[in-house]
Short mmCIF file of C-alpha atoms and ligand atoms in Angstrom, two decimals:
data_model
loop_
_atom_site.label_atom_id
_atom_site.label_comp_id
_atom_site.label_asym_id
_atom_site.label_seq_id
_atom_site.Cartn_x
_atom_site.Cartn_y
_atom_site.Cartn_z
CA UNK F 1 38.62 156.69 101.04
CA UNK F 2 34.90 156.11 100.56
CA UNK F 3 33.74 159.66 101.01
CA UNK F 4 35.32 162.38 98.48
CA UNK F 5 36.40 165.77 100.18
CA UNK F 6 35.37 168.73 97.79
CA UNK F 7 34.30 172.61 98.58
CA UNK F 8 31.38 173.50 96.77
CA UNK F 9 31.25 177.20 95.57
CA UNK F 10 28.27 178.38 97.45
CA UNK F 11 28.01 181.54 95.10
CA UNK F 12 24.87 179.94 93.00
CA UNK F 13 24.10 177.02 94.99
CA UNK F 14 20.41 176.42 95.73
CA UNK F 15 19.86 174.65 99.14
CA UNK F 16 16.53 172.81 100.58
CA UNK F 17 16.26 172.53 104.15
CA UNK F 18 13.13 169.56 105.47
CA UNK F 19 12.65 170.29 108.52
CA UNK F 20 12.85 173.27 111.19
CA UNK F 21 13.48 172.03 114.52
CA UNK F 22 16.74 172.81 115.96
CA UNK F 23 18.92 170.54 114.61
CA UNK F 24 17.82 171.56 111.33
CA UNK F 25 18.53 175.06 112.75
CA UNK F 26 22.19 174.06 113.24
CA UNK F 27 22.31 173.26 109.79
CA UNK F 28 20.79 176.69 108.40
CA UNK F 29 22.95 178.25 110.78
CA UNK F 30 26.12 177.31 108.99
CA UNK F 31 24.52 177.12 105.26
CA UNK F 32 23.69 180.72 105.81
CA UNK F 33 27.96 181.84 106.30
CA UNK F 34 27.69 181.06 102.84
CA UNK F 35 25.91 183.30 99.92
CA UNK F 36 24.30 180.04 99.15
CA UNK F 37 20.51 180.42 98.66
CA UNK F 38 18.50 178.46 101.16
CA UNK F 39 15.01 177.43 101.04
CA UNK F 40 13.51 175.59 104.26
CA UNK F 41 10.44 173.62 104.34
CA UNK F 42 8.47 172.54 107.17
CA UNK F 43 4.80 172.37 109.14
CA UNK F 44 6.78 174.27 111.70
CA UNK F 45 9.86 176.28 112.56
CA UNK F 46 11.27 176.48 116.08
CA UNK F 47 12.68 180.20 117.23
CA UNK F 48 16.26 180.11 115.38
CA UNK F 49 14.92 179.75 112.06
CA UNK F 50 12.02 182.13 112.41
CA UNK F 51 14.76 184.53 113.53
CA UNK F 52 16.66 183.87 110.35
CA UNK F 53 13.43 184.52 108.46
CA UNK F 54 12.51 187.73 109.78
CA UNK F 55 16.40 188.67 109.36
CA UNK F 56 15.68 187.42 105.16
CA UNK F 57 18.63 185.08 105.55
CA UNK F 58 16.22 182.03 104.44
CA UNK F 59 13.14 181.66 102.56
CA UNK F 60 10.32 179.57 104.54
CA UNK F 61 7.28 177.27 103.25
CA UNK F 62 5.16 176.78 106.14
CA UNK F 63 4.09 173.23 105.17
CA UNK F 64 4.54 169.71 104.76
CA UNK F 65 7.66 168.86 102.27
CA UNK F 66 6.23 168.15 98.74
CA UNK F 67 8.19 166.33 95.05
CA UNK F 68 8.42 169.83 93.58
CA UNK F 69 10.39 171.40 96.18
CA UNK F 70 13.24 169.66 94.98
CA UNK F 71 13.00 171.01 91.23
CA UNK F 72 15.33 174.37 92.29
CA UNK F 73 17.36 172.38 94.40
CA UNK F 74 20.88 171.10 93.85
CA UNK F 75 21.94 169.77 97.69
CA UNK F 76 19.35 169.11 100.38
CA UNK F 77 19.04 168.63 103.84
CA UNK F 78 16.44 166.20 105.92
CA UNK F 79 15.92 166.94 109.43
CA UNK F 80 12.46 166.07 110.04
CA UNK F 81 11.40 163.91 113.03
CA UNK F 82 9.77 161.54 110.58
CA UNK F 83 12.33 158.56 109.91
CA UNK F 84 9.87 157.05 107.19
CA UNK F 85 9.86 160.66 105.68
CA UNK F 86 13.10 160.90 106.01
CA UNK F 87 13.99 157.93 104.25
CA UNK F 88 11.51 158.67 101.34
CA UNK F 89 12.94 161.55 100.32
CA UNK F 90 16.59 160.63 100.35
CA UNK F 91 15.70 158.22 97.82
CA UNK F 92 13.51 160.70 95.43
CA UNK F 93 16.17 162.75 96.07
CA UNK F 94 19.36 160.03 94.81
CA UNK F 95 16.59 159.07 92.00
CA UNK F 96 17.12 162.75 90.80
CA UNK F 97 20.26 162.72 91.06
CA UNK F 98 20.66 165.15 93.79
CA UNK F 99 22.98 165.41 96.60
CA UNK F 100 21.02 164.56 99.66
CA UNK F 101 22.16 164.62 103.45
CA UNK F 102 19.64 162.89 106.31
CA UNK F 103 21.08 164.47 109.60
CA UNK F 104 22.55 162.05 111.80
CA UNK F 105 21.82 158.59 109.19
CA UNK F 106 25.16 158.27 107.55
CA UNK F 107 23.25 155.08 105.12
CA UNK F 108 20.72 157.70 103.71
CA UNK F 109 23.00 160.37 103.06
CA UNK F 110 24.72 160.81 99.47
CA UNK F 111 27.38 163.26 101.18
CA UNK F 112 28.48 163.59 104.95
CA UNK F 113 29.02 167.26 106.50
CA UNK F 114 32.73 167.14 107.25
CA UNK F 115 33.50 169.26 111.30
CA UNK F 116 35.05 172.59 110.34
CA UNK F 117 37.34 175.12 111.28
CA UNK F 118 36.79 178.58 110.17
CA UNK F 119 39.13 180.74 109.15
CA UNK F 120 37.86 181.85 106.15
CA UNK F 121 39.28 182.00 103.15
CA UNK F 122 40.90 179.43 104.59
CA UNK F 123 38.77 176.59 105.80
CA UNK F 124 39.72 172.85 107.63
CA UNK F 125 37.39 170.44 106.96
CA UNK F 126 37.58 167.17 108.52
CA UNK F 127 35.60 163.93 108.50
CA UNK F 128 35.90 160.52 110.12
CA UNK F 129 33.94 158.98 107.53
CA UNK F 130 30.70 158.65 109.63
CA UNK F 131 32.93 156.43 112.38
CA UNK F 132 34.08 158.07 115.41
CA UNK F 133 32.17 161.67 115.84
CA UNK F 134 34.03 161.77 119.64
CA UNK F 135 37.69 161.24 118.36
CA UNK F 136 36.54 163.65 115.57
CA UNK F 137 35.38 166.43 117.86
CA UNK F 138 38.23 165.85 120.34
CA UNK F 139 41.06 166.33 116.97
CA UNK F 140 38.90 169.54 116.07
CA UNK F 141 39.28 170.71 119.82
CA UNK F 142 43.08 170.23 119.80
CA UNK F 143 43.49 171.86 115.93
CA UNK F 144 41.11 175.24 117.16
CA UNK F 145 43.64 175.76 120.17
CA UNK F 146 46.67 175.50 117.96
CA UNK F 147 45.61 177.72 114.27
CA UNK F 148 45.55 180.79 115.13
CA UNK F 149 42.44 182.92 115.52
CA UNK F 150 43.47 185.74 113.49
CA UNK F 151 44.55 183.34 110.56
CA UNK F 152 42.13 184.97 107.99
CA UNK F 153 44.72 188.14 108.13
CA UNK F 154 47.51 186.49 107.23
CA UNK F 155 45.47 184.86 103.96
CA UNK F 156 44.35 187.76 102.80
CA UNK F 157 47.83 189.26 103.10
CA UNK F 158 49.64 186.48 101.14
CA UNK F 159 46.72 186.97 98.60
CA UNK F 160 47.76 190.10 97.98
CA UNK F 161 51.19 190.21 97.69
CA UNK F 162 50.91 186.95 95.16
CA UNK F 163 51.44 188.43 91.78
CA UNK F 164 54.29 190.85 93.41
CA UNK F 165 55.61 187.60 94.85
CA UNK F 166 54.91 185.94 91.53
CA UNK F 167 56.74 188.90 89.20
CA UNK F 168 59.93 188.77 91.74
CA UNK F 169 60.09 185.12 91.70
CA UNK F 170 59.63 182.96 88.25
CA UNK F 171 60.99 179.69 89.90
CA UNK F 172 58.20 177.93 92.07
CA UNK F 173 60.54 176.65 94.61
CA UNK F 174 61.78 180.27 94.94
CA UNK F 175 58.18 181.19 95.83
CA UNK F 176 57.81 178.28 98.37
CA UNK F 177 60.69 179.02 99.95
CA UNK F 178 60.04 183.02 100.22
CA UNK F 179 56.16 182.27 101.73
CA UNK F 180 57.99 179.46 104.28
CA UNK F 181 60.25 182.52 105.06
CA UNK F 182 57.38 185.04 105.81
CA UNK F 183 55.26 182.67 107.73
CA UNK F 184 58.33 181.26 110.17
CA UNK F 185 58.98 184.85 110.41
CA UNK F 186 57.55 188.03 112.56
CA UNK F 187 55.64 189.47 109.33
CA UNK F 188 53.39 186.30 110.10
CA UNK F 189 53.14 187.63 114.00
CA UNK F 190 52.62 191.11 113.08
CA UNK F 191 49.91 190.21 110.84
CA UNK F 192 48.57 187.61 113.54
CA UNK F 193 48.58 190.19 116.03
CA UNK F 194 46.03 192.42 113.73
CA UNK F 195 48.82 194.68 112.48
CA UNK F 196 48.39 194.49 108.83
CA UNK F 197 49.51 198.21 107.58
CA UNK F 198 53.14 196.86 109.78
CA UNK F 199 53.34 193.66 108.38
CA UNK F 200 52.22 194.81 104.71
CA UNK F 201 55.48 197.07 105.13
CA UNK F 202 57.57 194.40 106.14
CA UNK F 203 56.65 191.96 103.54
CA UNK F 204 57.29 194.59 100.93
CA UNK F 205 60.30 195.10 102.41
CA UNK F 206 61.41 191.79 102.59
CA UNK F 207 60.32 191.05 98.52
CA UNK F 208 62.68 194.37 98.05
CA UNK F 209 65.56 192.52 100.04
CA UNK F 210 65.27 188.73 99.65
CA UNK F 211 69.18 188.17 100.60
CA UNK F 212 68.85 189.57 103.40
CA UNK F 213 68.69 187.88 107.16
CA UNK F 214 65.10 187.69 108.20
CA UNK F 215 64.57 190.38 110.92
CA UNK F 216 64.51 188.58 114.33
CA UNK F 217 61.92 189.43 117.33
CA UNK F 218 61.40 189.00 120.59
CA UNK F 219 58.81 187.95 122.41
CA UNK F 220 57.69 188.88 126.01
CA UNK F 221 55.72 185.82 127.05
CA UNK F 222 54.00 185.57 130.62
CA UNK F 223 54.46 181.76 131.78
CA UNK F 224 52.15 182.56 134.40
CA UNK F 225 52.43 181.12 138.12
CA UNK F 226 53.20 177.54 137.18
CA UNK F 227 50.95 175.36 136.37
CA UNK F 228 51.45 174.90 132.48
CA UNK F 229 47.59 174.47 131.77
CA UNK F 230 47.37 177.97 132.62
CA UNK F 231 49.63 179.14 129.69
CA UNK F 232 47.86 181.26 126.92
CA UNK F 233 47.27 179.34 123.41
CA UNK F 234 49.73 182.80 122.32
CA UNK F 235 52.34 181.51 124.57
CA UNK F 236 52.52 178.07 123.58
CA UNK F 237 52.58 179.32 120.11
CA UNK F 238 55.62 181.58 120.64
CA UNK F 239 57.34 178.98 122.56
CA UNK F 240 57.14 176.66 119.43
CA UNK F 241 58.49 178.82 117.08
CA UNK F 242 61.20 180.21 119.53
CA UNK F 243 64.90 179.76 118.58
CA UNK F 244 65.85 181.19 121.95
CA UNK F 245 64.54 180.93 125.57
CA UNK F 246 65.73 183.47 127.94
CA UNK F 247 64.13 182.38 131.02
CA UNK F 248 64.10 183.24 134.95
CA UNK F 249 63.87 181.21 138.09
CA UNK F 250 59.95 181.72 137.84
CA UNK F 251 59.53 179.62 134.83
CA UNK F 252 58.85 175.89 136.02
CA UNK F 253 60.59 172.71 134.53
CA UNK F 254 57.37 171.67 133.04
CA UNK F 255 56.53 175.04 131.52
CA UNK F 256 60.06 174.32 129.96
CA UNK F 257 59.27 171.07 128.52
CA UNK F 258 56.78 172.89 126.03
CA UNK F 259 59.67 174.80 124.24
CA UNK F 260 60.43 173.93 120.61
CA UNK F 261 62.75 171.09 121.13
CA UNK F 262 65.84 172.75 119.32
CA UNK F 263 65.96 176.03 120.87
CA UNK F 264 68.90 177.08 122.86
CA UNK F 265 68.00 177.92 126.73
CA UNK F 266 69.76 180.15 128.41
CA UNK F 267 68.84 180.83 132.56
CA UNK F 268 69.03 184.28 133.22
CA UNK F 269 67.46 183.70 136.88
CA UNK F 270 69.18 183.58 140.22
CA UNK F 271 71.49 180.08 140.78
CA UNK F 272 72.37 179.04 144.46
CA UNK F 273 74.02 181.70 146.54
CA UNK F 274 74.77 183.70 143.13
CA UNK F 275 73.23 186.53 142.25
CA UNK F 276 70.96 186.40 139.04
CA UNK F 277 72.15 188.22 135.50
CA UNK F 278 71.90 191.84 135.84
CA UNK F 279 68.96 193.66 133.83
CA UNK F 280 70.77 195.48 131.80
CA UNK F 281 72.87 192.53 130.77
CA UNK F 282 69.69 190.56 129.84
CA UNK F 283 68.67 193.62 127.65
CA UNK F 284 71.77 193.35 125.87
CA UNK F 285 71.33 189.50 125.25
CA UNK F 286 67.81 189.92 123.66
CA UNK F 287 69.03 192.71 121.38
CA UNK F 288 71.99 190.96 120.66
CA UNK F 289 70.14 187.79 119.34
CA UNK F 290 67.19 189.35 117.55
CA UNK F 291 69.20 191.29 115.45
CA UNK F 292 71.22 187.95 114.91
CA UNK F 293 67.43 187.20 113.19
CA UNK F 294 66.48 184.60 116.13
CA UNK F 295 63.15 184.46 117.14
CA UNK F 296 63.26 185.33 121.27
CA UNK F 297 61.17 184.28 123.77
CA UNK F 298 61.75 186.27 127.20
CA UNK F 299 59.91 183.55 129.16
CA UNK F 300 58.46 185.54 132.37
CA UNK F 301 56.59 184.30 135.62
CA UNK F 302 53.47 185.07 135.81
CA UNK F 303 52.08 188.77 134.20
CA UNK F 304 55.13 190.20 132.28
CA UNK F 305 54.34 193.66 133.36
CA UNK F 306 53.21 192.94 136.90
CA UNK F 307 56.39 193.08 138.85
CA UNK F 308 58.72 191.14 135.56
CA UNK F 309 60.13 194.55 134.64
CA UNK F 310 58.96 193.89 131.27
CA UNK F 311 58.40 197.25 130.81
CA UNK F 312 62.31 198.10 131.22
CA UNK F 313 62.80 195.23 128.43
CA UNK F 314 60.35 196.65 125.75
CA UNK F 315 61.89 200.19 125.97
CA UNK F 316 65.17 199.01 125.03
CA UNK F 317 63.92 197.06 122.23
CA UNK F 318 62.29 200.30 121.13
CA UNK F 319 65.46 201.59 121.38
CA UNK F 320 67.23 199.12 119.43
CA UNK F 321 63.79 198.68 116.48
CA UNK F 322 63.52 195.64 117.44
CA UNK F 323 60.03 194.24 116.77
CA UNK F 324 58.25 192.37 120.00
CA UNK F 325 55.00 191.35 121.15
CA UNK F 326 54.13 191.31 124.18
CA UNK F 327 52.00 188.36 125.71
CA UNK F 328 50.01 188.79 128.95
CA UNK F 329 50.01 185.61 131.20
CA UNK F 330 48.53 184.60 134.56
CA UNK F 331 49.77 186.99 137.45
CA UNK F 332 50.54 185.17 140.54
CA UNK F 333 48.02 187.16 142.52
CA UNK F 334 45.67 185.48 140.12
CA UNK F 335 46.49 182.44 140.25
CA UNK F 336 47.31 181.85 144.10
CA UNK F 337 43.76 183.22 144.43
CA UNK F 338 41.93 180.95 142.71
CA UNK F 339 43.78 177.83 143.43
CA UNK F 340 44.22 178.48 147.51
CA UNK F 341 40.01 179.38 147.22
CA UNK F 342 40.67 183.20 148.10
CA UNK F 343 38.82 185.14 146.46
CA UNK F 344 40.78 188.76 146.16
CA UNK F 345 37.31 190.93 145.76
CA UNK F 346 33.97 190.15 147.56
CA UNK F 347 30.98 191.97 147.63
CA UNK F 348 31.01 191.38 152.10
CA UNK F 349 34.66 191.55 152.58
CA UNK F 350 36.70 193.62 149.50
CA UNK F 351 35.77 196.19 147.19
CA UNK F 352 39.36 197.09 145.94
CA UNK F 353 42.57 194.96 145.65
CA UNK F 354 45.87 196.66 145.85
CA UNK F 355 48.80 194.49 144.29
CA UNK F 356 52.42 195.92 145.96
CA UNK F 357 55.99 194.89 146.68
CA UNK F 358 57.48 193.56 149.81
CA UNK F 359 60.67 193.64 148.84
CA UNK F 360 63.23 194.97 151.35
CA UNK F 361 65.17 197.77 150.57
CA UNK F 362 68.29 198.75 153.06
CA UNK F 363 66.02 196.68 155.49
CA UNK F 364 62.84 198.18 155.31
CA UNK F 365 59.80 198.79 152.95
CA UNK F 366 59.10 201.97 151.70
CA UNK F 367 55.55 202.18 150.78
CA UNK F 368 52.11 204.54 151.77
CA UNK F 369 50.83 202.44 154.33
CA UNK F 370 48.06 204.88 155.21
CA UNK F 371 46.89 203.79 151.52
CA UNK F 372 47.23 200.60 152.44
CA UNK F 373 45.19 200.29 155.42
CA UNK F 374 42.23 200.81 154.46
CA UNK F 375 38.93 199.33 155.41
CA UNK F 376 37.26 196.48 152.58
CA UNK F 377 40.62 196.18 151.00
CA UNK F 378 42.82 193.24 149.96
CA UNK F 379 46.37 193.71 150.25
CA UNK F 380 48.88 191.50 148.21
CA UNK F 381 52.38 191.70 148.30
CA UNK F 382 54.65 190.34 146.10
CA UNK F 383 58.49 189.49 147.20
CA UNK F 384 57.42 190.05 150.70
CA UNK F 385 58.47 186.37 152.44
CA UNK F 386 61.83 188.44 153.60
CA UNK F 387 59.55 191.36 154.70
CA UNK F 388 56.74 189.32 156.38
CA UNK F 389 57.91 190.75 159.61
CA UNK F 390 58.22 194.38 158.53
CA UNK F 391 55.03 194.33 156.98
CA UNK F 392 52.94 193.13 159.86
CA UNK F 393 54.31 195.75 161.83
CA UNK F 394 53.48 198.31 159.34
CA UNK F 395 50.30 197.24 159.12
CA UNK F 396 49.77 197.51 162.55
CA UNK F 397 51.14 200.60 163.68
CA UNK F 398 49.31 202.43 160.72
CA UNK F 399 46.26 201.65 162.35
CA UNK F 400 45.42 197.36 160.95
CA UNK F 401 43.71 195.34 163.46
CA UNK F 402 46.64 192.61 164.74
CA UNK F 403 43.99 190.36 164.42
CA UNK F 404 42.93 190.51 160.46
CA UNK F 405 43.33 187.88 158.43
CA UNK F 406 46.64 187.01 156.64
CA UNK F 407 47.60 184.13 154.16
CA UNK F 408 50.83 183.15 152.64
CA UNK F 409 50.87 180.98 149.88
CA UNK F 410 53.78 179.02 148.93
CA UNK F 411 54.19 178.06 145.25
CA UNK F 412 50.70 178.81 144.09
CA UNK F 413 49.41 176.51 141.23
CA UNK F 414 52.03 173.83 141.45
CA UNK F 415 52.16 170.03 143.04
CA UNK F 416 54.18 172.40 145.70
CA UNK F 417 51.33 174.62 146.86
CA UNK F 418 51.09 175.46 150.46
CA UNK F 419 48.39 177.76 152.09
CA UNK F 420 49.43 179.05 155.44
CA UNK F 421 46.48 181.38 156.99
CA UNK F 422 47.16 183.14 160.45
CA UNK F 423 46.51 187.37 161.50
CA UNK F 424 48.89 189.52 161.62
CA UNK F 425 50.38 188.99 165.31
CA UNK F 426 50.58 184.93 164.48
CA UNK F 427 51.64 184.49 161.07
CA UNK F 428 55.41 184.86 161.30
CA UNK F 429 55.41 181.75 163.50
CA UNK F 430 52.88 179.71 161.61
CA UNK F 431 55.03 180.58 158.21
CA UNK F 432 58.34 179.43 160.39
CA UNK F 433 56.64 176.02 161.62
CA UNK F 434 55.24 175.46 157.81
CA UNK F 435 58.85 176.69 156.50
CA UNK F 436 57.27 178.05 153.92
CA UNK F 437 59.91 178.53 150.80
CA UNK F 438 59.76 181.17 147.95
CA UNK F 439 58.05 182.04 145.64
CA UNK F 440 55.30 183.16 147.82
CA UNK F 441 52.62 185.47 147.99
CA UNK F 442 51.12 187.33 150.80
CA UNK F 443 47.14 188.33 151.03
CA UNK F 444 46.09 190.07 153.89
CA UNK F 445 42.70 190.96 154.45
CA UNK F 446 38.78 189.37 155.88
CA UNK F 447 38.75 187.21 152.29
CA UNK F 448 41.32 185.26 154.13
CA UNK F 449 38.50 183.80 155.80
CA UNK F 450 36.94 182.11 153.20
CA UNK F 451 39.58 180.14 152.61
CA UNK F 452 38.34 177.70 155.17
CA UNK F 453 34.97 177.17 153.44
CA UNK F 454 36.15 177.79 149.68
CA UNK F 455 38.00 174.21 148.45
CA UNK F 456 39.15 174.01 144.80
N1 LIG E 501 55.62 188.73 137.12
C1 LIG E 501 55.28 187.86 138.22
C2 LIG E 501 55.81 188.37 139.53
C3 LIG E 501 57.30 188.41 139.63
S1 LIG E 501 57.86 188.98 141.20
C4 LIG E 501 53.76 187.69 138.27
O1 LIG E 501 53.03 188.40 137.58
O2 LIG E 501 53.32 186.80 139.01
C5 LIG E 501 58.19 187.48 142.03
C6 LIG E 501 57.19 187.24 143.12
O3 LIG E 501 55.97 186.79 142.58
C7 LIG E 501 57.58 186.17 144.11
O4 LIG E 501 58.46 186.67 145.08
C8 LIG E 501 56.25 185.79 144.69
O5 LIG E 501 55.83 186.75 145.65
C9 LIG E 501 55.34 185.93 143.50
N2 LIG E 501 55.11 184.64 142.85
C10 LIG E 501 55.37 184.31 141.57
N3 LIG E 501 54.97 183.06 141.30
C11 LIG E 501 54.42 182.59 142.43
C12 LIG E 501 53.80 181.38 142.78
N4 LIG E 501 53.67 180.37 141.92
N5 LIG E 501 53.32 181.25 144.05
C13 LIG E 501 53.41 182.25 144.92
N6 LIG E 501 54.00 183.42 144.64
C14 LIG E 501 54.48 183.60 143.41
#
């Protein structure tokens, strides 16, 4: 290890910044998160610094770098455009014994500026010794997406509670073990999801109760439409942690692949020619488990509350105090939109969007189709392959032209995808010769043109 990771306590740390252009800038940006006091030097400053002048975040010396500027300083920064410069005063600089950095000349520098992630107080710092700055932004990309935004909030909360965790437990494994209880946990969530008062509660409560089980959860996760890339950073999260995975027919194979390896599965969807669990049943199951302590994940298709009777599943945990989060995902409508190039809203075509059900009750569908047809309006049903029939006939005798524009789309955001456009009077046939399958979505209104000249 040739270069020694340390945090310097920026509290009385004097900085000197050579140069103002913007990579300088980039630099004074990040010095100035810090209380650290920073003095820049240069002929001329370009518009970020002189913005972080007039906001007194930096003190400026309009004019060429000279020996006694580094007297007050204890790190400093070169960014001039002068290589010969730069070089100079790196070594007066290593002479003095001072830390120096020259921006983007690893040999000149005394330290290297490790890529961060901020979540202060807690902060990753990571360095590939000068080697591979590609591989090092690519690991920093991949680390963002997986800690947690809201991370700060669940330092600050273990901060606190650290002498009360401290005075309960004498025995440092004790402690270790509580804090690896509390983060697995849903205190960890709760805080995550920017509940601290909740999750202050529960983490006193657990410190008054240490024997007993961990409180379970669940959570509501929206897989959205398919395509796993369009999963929420939340999502994936929750599906790592889960001990459970009650899951519907929705839910594709590879969305299941991302589960924590070890959780149980259980398929709560339709099978062949059976009918699928009943709701209430699934309610049951979720209750049932959390208050076993596991960690649920209702996996959803799509938007949990969009047609997933979600809502029918968070009352009951109410019901039951069972703590859940809820996690919004990609709503079919959404996604078959973007991915079949239809766009649901366009200033020429649509100026409202009306998302419904075609689902066939007794044989027929019992919505306000004067509502419905309405001029510069998309329609999109949900559940409405069965109905296809019954809806174009609505639409028609309620006053629709039999020639607007209709698409079905088959599968939307998968390998499976299938766009089938027709109007109202030929789509049942084109949808027959396509044998289009379920899921599927209907869209019906002019946007339907543009599928022909939008391609994703
Ligand atoms: N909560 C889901 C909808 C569940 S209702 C969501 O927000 O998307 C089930 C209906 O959604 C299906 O009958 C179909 O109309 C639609 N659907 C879901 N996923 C789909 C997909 N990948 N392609 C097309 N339609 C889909």
């Amino acid at each position: 290890m040739q270069y020694f990771p340390i945090f310097l306590d920026a509290q009385q740390l004097q900085c000197l910044v050579i140069g103002a252009g913007e990579v300088a800038a980039r630099k004074v940006e990040l010095l100035c998160k810090t209380p650290a006091t920073i003095h820049v030097v240069a002929p001329e400053a370009c518009d970020t610094i002189k913005q972080l002048v007039a906001d007194n975040k930096v003190q400026f010396s309009q004019r060429e770098f000279n020996e006694t500027d580094l007297e007050a300083a204890q790190i400093v920064f070169v960014a001039t455009n002068n290589s010969t410069l730069n070089a100079q005063i790196s070594a007066i600089a290593k002479a003095q014994n001072i830390l120096v950095n020259v921006v983007d000349n690893t040999p000149l520098c005394s330290f290297i500026t490790p890529s961060i992630i901020d979540r202060t107080p807690l902060i990753v710092a990571m360095s590939s010794s000068g080697t591979a700055p590609v591989l090092l932004r690519y690991l920093r990309q991949k680390l963002e997406a997986l800690i947690p935004a809201n991370l700060s909030i669940l330092a600050s909360l273990s901060e606190k509670f650290r002498d009360r965790v401290k005075a309960t437990f004498s025995n440092v494994n004790q402690r270790r073990h509580f804090w690896e209880q509390v983060l697995e946990s849903d205190i960890a969530e709760t805080a995550l999801a920017g509940k601290v008062e909740q999750a202050e509660q529960a983490l006193a409560h657990r410190l008054a109760h240490p024997d007993e089980v961990p409180a379970g959860a669940v959570y509501l996760v929206g897989a959205g439409p398919g395509d796993p890339e369009l999963l929420t950073f939340k999502a994936i999260r929750y599906m790592q942690k889960a001990d459970l995975v009650v899951y519907d027919r929705l839910v594709s194979k590879e969305i299941l692949e991302l589960v924590r390896r070890d959780a149980e599965k259980i398929y709560v969807g339709k099978k062949a020619s059976l009918h699928s669990v009943p709701q209430a049943q699934i309610n049951q199951l979720l209750v049932k488990a959390a208050k076993e302590g596991k960690r649920v994940v209702r996996l959803k298709g799509g938007d949990p509350y969009i047609f997933g009777r979600g809502g029918e599943e968070v009352q009951e945990l109410i019901e039951h105090d069972i703590p859940f989060h809820v996690v919004p995902g990609i709503t079919a409508a959404s996604g078959a939109s973007t991915y079949a190039g239809i766009p649901l809203t366009h200033r020429d075509h649509a100026q409202s969007v009306v998302f419904s059900t075609g689902h066939l009750q007794d044989g027929s569908i019992n919505l306000d189709w004067p509502a419905l047809v309405q001029k510069n309006q998309t329609l999109v049903f949900y559940m409405g392959l069965t109905g296809l029939g019954i809806i174009c006939q609505q639409l028609i005798a309620h006053g629709m032209s039999a020639d607007m524009d209709i698409a079905l789309v088959q599968s939307a955001t998968t390998p499976q995808q299938k766009v089938v456009t027709g109007t109202l009077a030929t789509i049942q046939d084109n949808v027959a010769k396509a044998n289009i399958q379920p899921p599927a979505l209907i869209i019906v209104g002019t946007v339907v043109s543009l599928h022909s000249v939008i391609t994703t």
